Amino acid sequence: MEGRTRTIKVDTLARIEGEAALQIKMRGQQVADVKLSIYEPPRFFEAFLRGRHFSEAPDITARICGICPVAYQMSAIHAIERALGVTIDPMVRLLRRLFYCGEWIESHALHVFMLHAPDFLGYEDAIQMAQDHRELVEQALRLKKIGNDIVRLIGGREIHPLSAAVGGFYKTPSKRDLQTLENDLLWAIDASVHTVKLVSGFEFPEFEQAYEFVALSHPNEYPLNEGRLISSRGLSLDAAEYEDRFVEQHVKHSNALHSIIRGSGSYLVGPLARFNLNFDKLPKMAQEAARSVGLNPPVHNPFRSIVVRAVELVFACAEALRIVHEYEPPAEPRLEVTTRAGVGQAITEAPRGILYHRYALDDQGMILAVKIVPPTSQNQKRIEEDLREFAAQLVAWPLDEATWKCEQAIRNYDPCISCATHFLRLKVERE
Amino acid sequence: MTAGVRIVGCGNPDRGDDAAGLLLARRMRELGVESSEECQDTFSLLDSLRNAVDVTLVDAAVSGAPPGTIKRWDVDTNPTQPLTGEIHNITSLDMDAGTSTEELDCTFGHYRTSTHGFDIAQAIELARTLNQLPRRLRVYGIEGSQFEICTQPSTEVLAAVESLARHLAAADSRVQS
């Protein structure tokens, strides 16, 4: 083994959103190099938005991602509302929170069951898994559909919703409209609690890292649209200060930009970060579901993220039901907004982690400059560092099994590669 | 259109030739034939297959054929290769010359590992595993060549959309009469 070099190379990673490739080079028992490469169509959205009116930003940014368009719309809208000094109706705030719950439900259900569970159950993909676990797959599809139904009911359609706007919504549902979700959400809560039990029984590699977790924090609720940005190492800042502490760096081997905390380094966003930093803000039902399977914060094993996502499914379904009960249509679905020059920033919690937007507007409401930092690009450096450590455990494994384990390690992050890239270069090499 | 019979155009309106299926669905409606559109979410496609008797799906395809080539895959009689998504016994559809059958490696939709980790072939095989396939299911692929974001469909694909739409509309009117 000493001095022997072997390379684990996966040209196209399966079961992640978008496309990416991985190369790990090992010499003997040492990991010599790790490269996670992003291949995805260019994301020139920051440039597209320049010169457009702010009212177009929600529709344009929604097209960055097919699975998390609500996240892009919410970050865009909150940033622009901040620039314009808009204060929304409390019922609009509640409706936006429900809107986001819908996206979390469909995104987490998709990932937990269809993209990640096959790894733990030893299947090549969900189709193979469905042959032996048909009920599990049917449950996943039903959960996903419930999330899609929420997004469609509020947003007008499931993919790239139409209704979200600066100042509110172009159209808001009636209370009766939302009550049609009630029975499905009651089922979804039970199904999610069952999912926590199921996935907590999977076999997890012994692997923990000393992450700096970063997430929103709100005094009264598990964070979605609002809060200060905090970290497990004492960071606490407003969205307007984000770029003072978080820096993006371009790396040669990847189309995505790597984010670091100035003076610190890589960090981790997403379900593990939210769970570890906001556990006490989860509804009691979700806390109990976690505790019942021995999942207590802090969780440092990224392979257990599947259990954390299942707990967040319980949260999202319970929160959605709470909002369905409390909602009353707002007096004004959408405020008329006074245009002014200004700059606004916002951070919201996409299913995969914090999503930062900044907009600069002129006095006609035209967009002068945009910055968008997706969660997966913020995690990419951390993913590579995980692989550098994890690969060392796989030295003695057969190459195909080691390769599969590395793929699984990447899927821990549910990476949404399609929104984390800024230009395209596709190159496939085989040895 | 007969109850339980559906025509579904699949694709992405923002990626050039990947809009082929959506353009076809819209053209079908202009020709007086009911059809629906499915953008990006292959899991929602499963809803289109469920509780239907006869479904026609149309999407962009990548098989190496010249742009605008139309191919048909009869799903009910011809499963995909598991795992790889390779499809055999594809029928080439030439409106003038008729059909011929070939084996080839064909991807429906631009990415083999598509937006949600499932391409159309895998979504169909999932439906088959769950016993949710309609009695008759055929997939038409229109060969595309440009899929860059925010590009327009190629002239070859636009011509193929028109040709296939008229073919399907004529078939529908024969069924109705």
Coordinates of N, CA and C in Angstrom, one line a residue, chain A residues 41-188:
Chain A
P41 N -25.3 24.3 -16.2 CA -25.5 25.4 -17.1 C -25.2 26.7 -16.4
P42 N -24.7 27.7 -17.1 CA -24.3 29.0 -16.5 C -25.4 29.7 -15.7
R43 N -25.1 30.3 -14.7 CA -26.0 31.0 -13.8 C -25.7 32.5 -13.9
F44 N -26.1 33.0 -15.0 CA -25.8 34.5 -15.2 C -26.9 35.3 -14.7
F45 N -27.6 34.8 -13.7 CA -28.8 35.5 -13.2 C -28.4 36.9 -12.6
E46 N -27.3 37.0 -12.0 CA -26.9 38.3 -11.4 C -26.8 39.3 -12.5
A47 N -26.3 38.9 -13.6 CA -26.2 39.8 -14.8 C -27.6 40.0 -15.4
F48 N -28.4 38.9 -15.6 CA -29.7 39.1 -16.2 C -30.6 40.1 -15.5
L49 N -30.4 40.2 -14.2 CA -31.3 41.0 -13.4 C -30.9 42.5 -13.5
R50 N -29.7 42.8 -13.8 CA -29.3 44.2 -14.0 C -30.1 44.9 -15.1
G51 N -30.7 46.1 -14.8 CA -31.5 46.8 -15.8 C -32.9 46.4 -15.8
R52 N -33.3 45.3 -15.0 CA -34.7 44.9 -14.9 C -35.4 45.7 -13.7
H53 N -36.7 45.7 -13.8 CA -37.4 46.4 -12.7 C -37.5 45.4 -11.5
F54 N -37.5 45.9 -10.3 CA -37.4 45.0 -9.1 C -38.6 44.0 -9.1
S55 N -39.8 44.4 -9.7 CA -40.9 43.5 -9.6 C -40.7 42.2 -10.4
E56 N -39.7 42.2 -11.3 CA -39.4 41.0 -12.1 C -38.5 40.1 -11.3
A57 N -37.8 40.6 -10.3 CA -36.8 39.7 -9.6 C -37.4 38.4 -9.1
P58 N -38.6 38.4 -8.5 CA -39.1 37.1 -8.0 C -39.2 36.0 -9.1
D59 N -39.8 36.5 -10.3 CA -40.0 35.5 -11.4 C -38.7 35.1 -12.0
I60 N -37.7 36.0 -12.1 CA -36.4 35.6 -12.7 C -35.6 34.7 -11.8
T61 N -35.5 35.1 -10.5 CA -34.7 34.3 -9.6 C -35.3 32.9 -9.4
A62 N -36.6 32.8 -9.5 CA -37.2 31.5 -9.3 C -36.7 30.5 -10.2
R63 N -36.2 30.9 -11.4 CA -35.7 30.0 -12.4 C -34.3 29.5 -12.2
I64 N -33.7 30.0 -11.1 CA -32.4 29.5 -10.8 C -32.5 28.0 -10.3
C65 N -33.6 27.7 -9.7 CA -33.7 26.3 -9.2 C -35.1 25.8 -9.3
G66 N -35.3 24.6 -9.9 CA -36.6 24.0 -10.1 C -37.1 23.4 -8.8
I67 N -36.3 23.1 -7.8 CA -36.7 22.4 -6.6 C -36.9 23.4 -5.4
C68 N -36.2 24.5 -5.5 CA -36.4 25.5 -4.4 C -36.6 26.9 -5.0
P69 N -37.6 27.1 -5.9 CA -37.9 28.4 -6.4 C -38.5 29.4 -5.3
V70 N -39.2 28.8 -4.3 CA -39.8 29.6 -3.3 C -38.6 30.3 -2.5
A71 N -37.6 29.6 -2.2 CA -36.4 30.2 -1.5 C -35.9 31.4 -2.2
Y72 N -35.7 31.2 -3.5 CA -35.2 32.4 -4.3 C -36.1 33.5 -4.3
Q73 N -37.4 33.2 -4.5 CA -38.4 34.3 -4.5 C -38.4 35.0 -3.1
M74 N -38.3 34.3 -2.0 CA -38.4 34.9 -0.7 C -37.2 35.7 -0.4
S75 N -36.0 35.2 -0.7 CA -34.8 36.0 -0.4 C -34.8 37.3 -1.3
A76 N -35.2 37.2 -2.5 CA -35.3 38.4 -3.4 C -36.3 39.4 -2.9
I77 N -37.5 38.9 -2.5 CA -38.5 39.8 -2.1 C -38.2 40.5 -0.8
H78 N -37.6 39.7 0.2 CA -37.3 40.3 1.5 C -36.1 41.4 1.3
A79 N -35.2 41.1 0.4 CA -34.1 42.0 0.2 C -34.6 43.3 -0.4
I80 N -35.5 43.2 -1.4 CA -36.0 44.4 -2.1 C -36.9 45.1 -1.2
E81 N -37.7 44.4 -0.4 CA -38.6 45.1 0.6 C -37.8 45.9 1.6
R82 N -36.6 45.4 1.9 CA -35.8 46.1 2.9 C -35.2 47.4 2.2
A83 N -34.8 47.2 0.9 CA -34.3 48.4 0.2 C -35.4 49.5 0.1
L84 N -36.6 49.1 0.0 CA -37.7 50.1 -0.2 C -38.4 50.4 1.1
G85 N -38.0 49.8 2.2 CA -38.6 50.2 3.5 C -40.1 49.7 3.6
V86 N -40.4 48.5 3.1 CA -41.7 48.0 3.1 C -41.9 47.1 4.4
T87 N -43.1 47.3 5.0 CA -43.5 46.4 6.2 C -44.7 45.7 5.7
I88 N -44.7 44.4 5.7 CA -45.8 43.6 5.2 C -46.8 43.3 6.3
D89 N -48.0 43.0 5.8 CA -49.1 42.6 6.7 C -48.8 41.3 7.4
P90 N -49.1 41.2 8.7 CA -48.8 40.0 9.5 C -49.3 38.7 8.8
M91 N -50.5 38.8 8.2 CA -51.0 37.6 7.5 C -50.2 37.2 6.3
V92 N -49.7 38.2 5.6 CA -48.8 38.0 4.5 C -47.6 37.3 5.0
R93 N -47.0 37.7 6.1 CA -45.9 37.0 6.7 C -46.2 35.6 7.0
L94 N -47.4 35.3 7.6 CA -47.8 34.0 7.9 C -47.9 33.1 6.6
L95 N -48.5 33.7 5.6 CA -48.7 33.0 4.3 C -47.4 32.7 3.7
R96 N -46.4 33.6 3.8 CA -45.1 33.3 3.2 C -44.4 32.1 4.0
R97 N -44.6 32.1 5.2 CA -44.1 31.0 6.0 C -44.7 29.7 5.6
L98 N -46.0 29.6 5.3 CA -46.6 28.4 4.9 C -46.1 28.0 3.5
F99 N -45.9 29.0 2.7 CA -45.4 28.8 1.3 C -44.0 28.1 1.4
Y100 N -43.2 28.6 2.3 CA -41.9 28.0 2.5 C -42.0 26.6 3.1
C101 N -42.9 26.4 4.0 CA -43.1 25.0 4.5 C -43.4 24.0 3.4
G102 N -44.2 24.5 2.4 CA -44.6 23.6 1.3 C -43.3 23.2 0.6
E103 N -42.4 24.1 0.3 CA -41.2 23.8 -0.4 C -40.3 22.9 0.5
W104 N -40.2 23.1 1.8 CA -39.4 22.3 2.6 C -39.9 20.8 2.6
I105 N -41.3 20.7 2.6 CA -41.9 19.4 2.6 C -41.5 18.6 1.3
E106 N -41.7 19.3 0.2 CA -41.5 18.5 -1.1 C -40.0 18.3 -1.3
S107 N -39.1 19.2 -0.9 CA -37.7 19.1 -1.1 C -37.1 18.0 -0.1
H108 N -37.5 18.1 1.1 CA -37.0 17.1 2.1 C -37.5 15.7 1.8
A109 N -38.8 15.6 1.4 CA -39.4 14.3 1.1 C -38.7 13.6 0.0
L110 N -38.4 14.5 -1.1 CA -37.7 14.0 -2.2 C -36.3 13.4 -1.8
H111 N -35.6 14.3 -1.0 CA -34.2 13.9 -0.7 C -34.2 12.7 0.2
V112 N -34.9 12.7 1.3 CA -34.9 11.7 2.3 C -35.2 10.3 1.6
F113 N -36.3 10.2 0.9 CA -36.7 8.9 0.4 C -36.1 8.5 -0.9
M114 N -36.1 9.5 -1.9 CA -35.8 9.1 -3.2 C -34.3 9.3 -3.6
L115 N -33.6 10.1 -2.9 CA -32.2 10.4 -3.2 C -31.2 9.8 -2.2
H116 N -31.6 9.8 -0.9 CA -30.7 9.4 0.1 C -30.9 8.0 0.7
A117 N -32.2 7.7 0.9 CA -32.5 6.4 1.6 C -31.9 5.2 0.8
P118 N -31.9 5.2 -0.6 CA -31.4 4.1 -1.3 C -29.9 3.8 -0.8
D119 N -29.2 4.8 -0.5 CA -27.8 4.6 0.0 C -27.8 3.7 1.2
F120 N -28.6 4.0 2.1 CA -28.6 3.3 3.4 C -29.2 1.9 3.3
L121 N -30.2 1.8 2.4 CA -30.8 0.5 2.3 C -30.1 -0.4 1.2
G122 N -29.0 0.1 0.6 CA -28.2 -0.8 -0.2 C -28.8 -0.9 -1.7
Y123 N -29.5 0.1 -2.1 CA -30.1 0.0 -3.5 C -29.4 1.0 -4.4
E124 N -29.3 0.7 -5.7 CA -28.7 1.5 -6.7 C -29.5 2.8 -6.8
D125 N -30.8 2.7 -6.8 CA -31.6 3.9 -6.9 C -33.0 3.6 -6.3
A126 N -33.9 4.6 -6.4 CA -35.2 4.5 -5.8 C -36.1 3.5 -6.6
I127 N -35.8 3.3 -7.9 CA -36.6 2.4 -8.6 C -36.4 1.0 -8.1
Q128 N -35.1 0.6 -7.9 CA -34.7 -0.7 -7.3 C -35.3 -0.8 -5.9
M129 N -35.3 0.3 -5.1 CA -35.8 0.3 -3.8 C -37.3 0.1 -3.8
A130 N -38.0 0.7 -4.8 CA -39.4 0.6 -4.9 C -39.9 -0.9 -5.1
Q131 N -39.0 -1.7 -5.7 CA -39.4 -3.1 -5.9 C -39.6 -3.8 -4.6
D132 N -38.8 -3.4 -3.6 CA -38.9 -4.1 -2.3 C -39.6 -3.3 -1.2
H133 N -39.7 -2.0 -1.5 CA -40.2 -1.1 -0.4 C -41.3 -0.2 -1.1
R134 N -42.3 -0.8 -1.7 CA -43.2 0.0 -2.5 C -43.9 1.0 -1.6
E135 N -44.3 0.6 -0.4 CA -45.1 1.6 0.5 C -44.3 2.8 0.8
L136 N -43.0 2.6 1.0 CA -42.1 3.7 1.4 C -42.1 4.7 0.2
V137 N -41.9 4.2 -1.0 CA -41.9 5.1 -2.1 C -43.2 5.8 -2.3
E138 N -44.3 5.1 -2.1 CA -45.6 5.7 -2.3 C -45.8 6.8 -1.2
Q139 N -45.3 6.5 0.0 CA -45.4 7.5 1.0 C -44.6 8.8 0.7
A140 N -43.4 8.5 0.1 CA -42.6 9.7 -0.3 C -43.3 10.5 -1.3
L141 N -43.9 9.8 -2.3 CA -44.5 10.6 -3.4 C -45.7 11.4 -2.9
R142 N -46.4 10.8 -1.9 CA -47.6 11.5 -1.3 C -47.1 12.7 -0.5
L143 N -46.1 12.5 0.3 CA -45.5 13.7 1.0 C -45.1 14.8 0.1
K144 N -44.4 14.4 -1.0 CA -43.9 15.4 -1.9 C -45.1 16.1 -2.5
K145 N -46.1 15.4 -2.9 CA -47.3 16.0 -3.5 C -47.9 17.0 -2.6
I146 N -48.0 16.7 -1.3 CA -48.6 17.6 -0.3 C -47.8 18.9 -0.3
G147 N -46.5 18.8 -0.3 CA -45.7 20.0 -0.4 C -45.9 20.8 -1.6
N148 N -46.0 20.1 -2.8 CA -46.3 20.7 -4.0 C -47.7 21.4 -4.0
D149 N -48.6 20.7 -3.4 CA -50.0 21.3 -3.3 C -50.0 22.6 -2.6
I150 N -49.2 22.7 -1.5 CA -49.2 23.9 -0.7 C -48.6 25.0 -1.6
V151 N -47.5 24.7 -2.3 CA -46.9 25.7 -3.1 C -47.8 26.2 -4.3
R152 N -48.5 25.2 -4.8 CA -49.4 25.5 -5.9 C -50.6 26.3 -5.4
L153 N -51.1 26.0 -4.3 CA -52.3 26.7 -3.7 C -52.0 28.2 -3.5
I154 N -50.8 28.4 -3.0 CA -50.4 29.8 -2.6 C -49.8 30.5 -3.8
G155 N -49.0 29.8 -4.6 CA -48.1 30.4 -5.6 C -48.7 30.3 -7.0
G156 N -49.8 29.5 -7.2 CA -50.4 29.4 -8.5 C -49.9 28.3 -9.3
R157 N -48.7 27.8 -9.1 CA -48.2 26.6 -9.7 C -47.0 26.1 -8.9
E158 N -46.7 24.8 -9.1 CA -45.6 24.1 -8.3 C -44.2 24.6 -8.6
I159 N -43.9 24.7 -9.9 CA -42.6 25.0 -10.3 C -42.6 26.5 -10.8
H160 N -41.7 27.3 -10.3 CA -41.7 28.7 -10.6 C -43.0 29.4 -10.3
P161 N -43.4 29.4 -9.0 CA -44.7 30.0 -8.7 C -44.8 31.4 -9.2
L162 N -46.1 31.8 -9.3 CA -46.4 33.1 -10.0 C -46.8 34.2 -9.0
S163 N -47.3 33.8 -7.9 CA -48.1 34.8 -7.1 C -47.2 35.6 -6.1
A164 N -46.0 35.2 -5.8 CA -45.2 35.9 -4.8 C -44.8 37.2 -5.4
A165 N -44.8 38.3 -4.6 CA -44.5 39.6 -5.1 C -43.9 40.5 -4.0
V166 N -43.2 41.5 -4.4 CA -42.8 42.5 -3.5 C -44.0 43.2 -2.9
G167 N -44.1 43.2 -1.6 CA -45.3 43.8 -0.9 C -46.4 42.7 -0.5
G168 N -46.2 41.5 -1.0 CA -47.2 40.5 -0.6 C -47.4 39.4 -1.7
F169 N -48.6 39.2 -2.1 CA -49.0 38.2 -3.1 C -49.9 38.9 -4.1
Y170 N -49.8 38.5 -5.4 CA -50.8 39.0 -6.4 C -52.2 38.5 -6.1
K171 N -52.2 37.3 -5.5 CA -53.5 36.7 -5.2 C -53.3 35.9 -3.9
T172 N -54.2 36.0 -2.9 CA -54.1 35.2 -1.7 C -55.2 34.2 -1.7
P173 N -55.0 33.0 -1.0 CA -56.0 32.0 -0.9 C -57.0 32.4 0.1
S174 N -58.2 31.9 0.0 CA -59.2 32.1 1.1 C -58.9 31.1 2.2
K175 N -59.5 31.3 3.4 CA -59.3 30.4 4.5 C -59.8 29.0 4.1
R176 N -60.9 29.0 3.4 CA -61.4 27.7 3.0 C -60.4 27.0 2.0
D177 N -59.8 27.7 1.2 CA -58.8 27.1 0.3 C -57.7 26.4 1.1
L178 N -57.2 27.0 2.1 CA -56.2 26.4 2.9 C -56.7 25.2 3.7
Q179 N -57.9 25.3 4.1 CA -58.5 24.2 4.9 C -58.6 22.9 4.2
T180 N -58.5 23.0 2.8 CA -58.5 21.7 2.0 C -57.2 21.0 2.3
L181 N -56.2 21.6 2.8 CA -54.9 20.9 3.1 C -54.9 20.2 4.4
E182 N -56.0 20.4 5.2 CA -55.9 19.9 6.6 C -55.7 18.4 6.7
N183 N -56.6 17.7 6.1 CA -56.5 16.2 6.2 C -55.2 15.6 5.7
D184 N -54.7 16.2 4.6 CA -53.4 15.7 4.1 C -52.3 16.0 5.1
L185 N -52.3 17.2 5.7 CA -51.3 17.6 6.7 C -51.3 16.7 7.9
L186 N -52.5 16.4 8.4 CA -52.6 15.5 9.5 C -51.9 14.1 9.2
W187 N -52.2 13.6 8.0 CA -51.5 12.4 7.6 C -50.0 12.6 7.5
A188 N -49.6 13.8 6.9 CA -48.2 14.0 6.7 C -47.4 14.1 8.0

